PDB file of C-alpha atoms in Angstrom:
ATOM      1  CA  UNK A   1     -83.945  37.034 154.032  1.00  0.00           C
ATOM      2  CA  UNK A   2     -84.939  33.608 152.501  1.00  0.00           C
ATOM      3  CA  UNK A   3     -81.233  32.579 152.278  1.00  0.00           C
ATOM      4  CA  UNK A   4     -80.696  33.827 155.870  1.00  0.00           C
ATOM      5  CA  UNK A   5     -83.586  31.582 157.044  1.00  0.00           C
ATOM      6  CA  UNK A   6     -82.066  28.602 155.194  1.00  0.00           C
ATOM      7  CA  UNK A   7     -78.685  29.240 156.812  1.00  0.00           C
ATOM      8  CA  UNK A   8     -80.252  29.521 160.279  1.00  0.00           C
ATOM      9  CA  UNK A   9     -82.162  26.248 159.683  1.00  0.00           C
ATOM     10  CA  UNK A  10     -78.963  24.519 158.549  1.00  0.00           C
ATOM     11  CA  UNK A  11     -77.225  25.629 161.790  1.00  0.00           C
ATOM     12  CA  UNK A  12     -80.165  24.162 163.714  1.00  0.00           C
ATOM     13  CA  UNK A  13     -79.922  20.884 161.864  1.00  0.00           C
ATOM     14  CA  UNK A  14     -76.163  20.770 162.604  1.00  0.00           C
ATOM     15  CA  UNK A  15     -75.244  21.056 158.877  1.00  0.00           C
ATOM     16  CA  UNK A  16     -73.622  24.478 158.989  1.00  0.00           C
ATOM     17  CA  UNK A  17     -71.063  25.036 161.677  1.00  0.00           C
ATOM     18  CA  UNK A  18     -71.255  28.339 163.533  1.00  0.00           C
ATOM     19  CA  UNK A  19     -68.735  29.912 165.895  1.00  0.00           C
ATOM     20  CA  UNK A  20     -70.002  30.011 169.463  1.00  0.00           C
ATOM     21  CA  UNK A  21     -70.143  33.501 170.919  1.00  0.00           C
ATOM     22  CA  UNK A  22     -72.513  32.639 173.808  1.00  0.00           C
ATOM     23  CA  UNK A  23     -71.979  33.981 177.241  1.00  0.00           C
ATOM     24  CA  UNK A  24     -73.676  33.202 180.538  1.00  0.00           C
ATOM     25  CA  UNK A  25     -76.279  35.961 179.971  1.00  0.00           C
ATOM     26  CA  UNK A  26     -77.081  34.883 176.417  1.00  0.00           C
ATOM     27  CA  UNK A  27     -77.359  31.283 177.424  1.00  0.00           C
ATOM     28  CA  UNK A  28     -79.728  32.022 180.254  1.00  0.00           C
ATOM     29  CA  UNK A  29     -81.713  35.336 180.413  1.00  0.00           C
ATOM     30  CA  UNK A  30     -81.420  36.352 176.741  1.00  0.00           C
ATOM     31  CA  UNK A  31     -82.213  32.758 175.567  1.00  0.00           C
ATOM     32  CA  UNK A  32     -85.284  32.732 177.787  1.00  0.00           C
ATOM     33  CA  UNK A  33     -86.451  36.130 176.600  1.00  0.00           C
ATOM     34  CA  UNK A  34     -85.920  35.358 172.854  1.00  0.00           C
ATOM     35  CA  UNK A  35     -86.852  31.725 172.700  1.00  0.00           C
ATOM     36  CA  UNK A  36     -89.343  30.996 175.445  1.00  0.00           C
ATOM     37  CA  UNK A  37     -91.053  34.270 176.391  1.00  0.00           C
ATOM     38  CA  UNK A  38     -93.981  35.701 174.466  1.00  0.00           C
ATOM     39  CA  UNK A  39     -92.138  39.017 174.076  1.00  0.00           C
ATOM     40  CA  UNK A  40     -91.143  39.644 170.371  1.00  0.00           C
ATOM     41  CA  UNK A  41     -87.587  40.220 169.595  1.00  0.00           C
ATOM     42  CA  UNK A  42     -86.727  43.881 169.184  1.00  0.00           C
ATOM     43  CA  UNK A  43     -86.390  44.877 165.562  1.00  0.00           C
ATOM     44  CA  UNK A  44     -82.891  45.693 164.413  1.00  0.00           C
ATOM     45  CA  UNK A  45     -81.407  45.165 167.864  1.00  0.00           C
ATOM     46  CA  UNK A  46     -80.051  41.659 167.522  1.00  0.00           C
ATOM     47  CA  UNK A  47     -77.029  41.093 165.300  1.00  0.00           C
ATOM     48  CA  UNK A  48     -77.023  37.804 163.537  1.00  0.00           C
ATOM     49  CA  UNK A  49     -74.138  35.376 163.317  1.00  0.00           C
ATOM     50  CA  UNK A  50     -72.069  35.810 160.093  1.00  0.00           C
ATOM     51  CA  UNK A  51     -72.663  32.136 159.248  1.00  0.00           C
ATOM     52  CA  UNK A  52     -76.452  32.905 158.961  1.00  0.00           C
ATOM     53  CA  UNK A  53     -75.621  35.335 156.102  1.00  0.00           C
ATOM     54  CA  UNK A  54     -73.326  32.967 154.145  1.00  0.00           C
ATOM     55  CA  UNK A  55     -75.600  31.733 151.303  1.00  0.00           C
ATOM     56  CA  UNK A  56     -75.995  33.938 148.253  1.00  0.00           C
ATOM     57  CA  UNK A  57     -79.366  34.053 146.621  1.00  0.00           C
ATOM     58  CA  UNK A  58     -79.885  31.846 143.541  1.00  0.00           C
ATOM     59  CA  UNK A  59     -83.415  31.991 142.187  1.00  0.00           C
ATOM     60  CA  UNK A  60     -86.485  32.913 144.249  1.00  0.00           C
ATOM     61  CA  UNK A  61     -88.311  29.672 143.552  1.00  0.00           C
ATOM     62  CA  UNK A  62     -85.258  27.541 144.371  1.00  0.00           C
ATOM     63  CA  UNK A  63     -84.459  29.475 147.549  1.00  0.00           C
ATOM     64  CA  UNK A  64     -88.080  29.310 148.798  1.00  0.00           C
ATOM     65  CA  UNK A  65     -88.212  25.584 148.024  1.00  0.00           C
ATOM     66  CA  UNK A  66     -84.980  25.074 149.956  1.00  0.00           C
ATOM     67  CA  UNK A  67     -86.374  26.814 152.985  1.00  0.00           C
ATOM     68  CA  UNK A  68     -89.568  24.729 152.804  1.00  0.00           C
ATOM     69  CA  UNK A  69     -87.520  21.540 152.712  1.00  0.00           C
ATOM     70  CA  UNK A  70     -85.392  22.643 155.591  1.00  0.00           C
ATOM     71  CA  UNK A  71     -88.466  23.512 157.714  1.00  0.00           C
ATOM     72  CA  UNK A  72     -89.907  20.046 156.982  1.00  0.00           C
ATOM     73  CA  UNK A  73     -86.557  18.450 157.980  1.00  0.00           C
ATOM     74  CA  UNK A  74     -86.330  20.617 161.112  1.00  0.00           C
ATOM     75  CA  UNK A  75     -89.846  19.501 162.182  1.00  0.00           C
ATOM     76  CA  UNK A  76     -88.967  15.826 161.629  1.00  0.00           C
ATOM     77  CA  UNK A  77     -85.387  15.755 162.957  1.00  0.00           C
ATOM     78  CA  UNK A  78     -84.863  15.692 166.743  1.00  0.00           C
ATOM     79  CA  UNK A  79     -81.968  18.115 166.701  1.00  0.00           C
ATOM     80  CA  UNK A  80     -80.121  19.364 169.730  1.00  0.00           C
ATOM     81  CA  UNK A  81     -77.522  21.485 167.920  1.00  0.00           C
ATOM     82  CA  UNK A  82     -75.809  24.365 169.650  1.00  0.00           C
ATOM     83  CA  UNK A  83     -76.937  27.883 168.756  1.00  0.00           C
ATOM     84  CA  UNK A  84     -74.046  30.316 168.327  1.00  0.00           C
ATOM     85  CA  UNK A  85     -75.474  32.915 170.715  1.00  0.00           C
ATOM     86  CA  UNK A  86     -77.959  30.832 172.939  1.00  0.00           C
ATOM     87  CA  UNK A  87     -75.808  27.791 173.414  1.00  0.00           C
ATOM     88  CA  UNK A  88     -77.365  24.326 173.547  1.00  0.00           C
ATOM     89  CA  UNK A  89     -81.088  24.163 172.689  1.00  0.00           C
ATOM     90  CA  UNK A  90     -83.494  21.255 173.002  1.00  0.00           C
ATOM     91  CA  UNK A  91     -85.453  19.981 170.021  1.00  0.00           C
ATOM     92  CA  UNK A  92     -88.433  21.980 171.420  1.00  0.00           C
ATOM     93  CA  UNK A  93     -86.317  25.025 171.861  1.00  0.00           C
ATOM     94  CA  UNK A  94     -85.100  24.821 168.253  1.00  0.00           C
ATOM     95  CA  UNK A  95     -88.751  24.401 167.115  1.00  0.00           C
ATOM     96  CA  UNK A  96     -89.870  27.464 169.068  1.00  0.00           C
ATOM     97  CA  UNK A  97     -86.904  29.606 167.986  1.00  0.00           C
ATOM     98  CA  UNK A  98     -87.461  28.526 164.346  1.00  0.00           C
ATOM     99  CA  UNK A  99     -91.092  29.489 164.488  1.00  0.00           C
ATOM    100  CA  UNK A 100     -90.340  32.861 166.172  1.00  0.00           C
ATOM    101  CA  UNK A 101     -87.511  33.609 163.703  1.00  0.00           C
ATOM    102  CA  UNK A 102     -89.500  32.795 160.606  1.00  0.00           C
ATOM    103  CA  UNK A 103     -92.528  34.736 161.920  1.00  0.00           C
ATOM    104  CA  UNK A 104     -90.315  37.713 162.711  1.00  0.00           C
ATOM    105  CA  UNK A 105     -89.024  37.942 159.134  1.00  0.00           C
ATOM    106  CA  UNK A 106     -92.435  37.291 157.508  1.00  0.00           C
ATOM    107  CA  UNK A 107     -93.875  40.003 159.646  1.00  0.00           C
ATOM    108  CA  UNK A 108     -91.062  42.355 158.596  1.00  0.00           C
ATOM    109  CA  UNK A 109     -92.279  41.998 154.981  1.00  0.00           C
ATOM    110  CA  UNK A 110     -95.975  42.216 155.764  1.00  0.00           C
ATOM    111  CA  UNK A 111     -96.788  38.560 155.435  1.00  0.00           C
TER     112      UNK A 111
END
C-alpha cells in the first residue's frame, strides 16, 4: 500500500507516466463523486491503474520516508497532471484526491 501511494503521488507530480483510460463519465460524474463529493469511495470497487502498482517494496522505513517526501512535494508543487481515469485535474483537485486516497488506505488498515 505504501508503494502504491508513492506511485500515485508520482503520477500526480507528472514523474510517472500513466496510460489514459478516461471516458466522458469518468472525467465528469465519476471524478466529481470521487474527488469533490463527501461520499467515500466504495471499498474494493475501483480498480487502480497498473502504473500505480509498479514499485516493489524495499524497506518499510525507506518506503514510508519516500511517501512522506512525495506528500511534501505534492503540497508544494502546483501540479496539473492528468489522472489516468479522471483526466485533467487542477492543483486543488490533486490535493483533494491525494488526501482522500491516503485517508482511504490508512482507514483500511485501522489508522
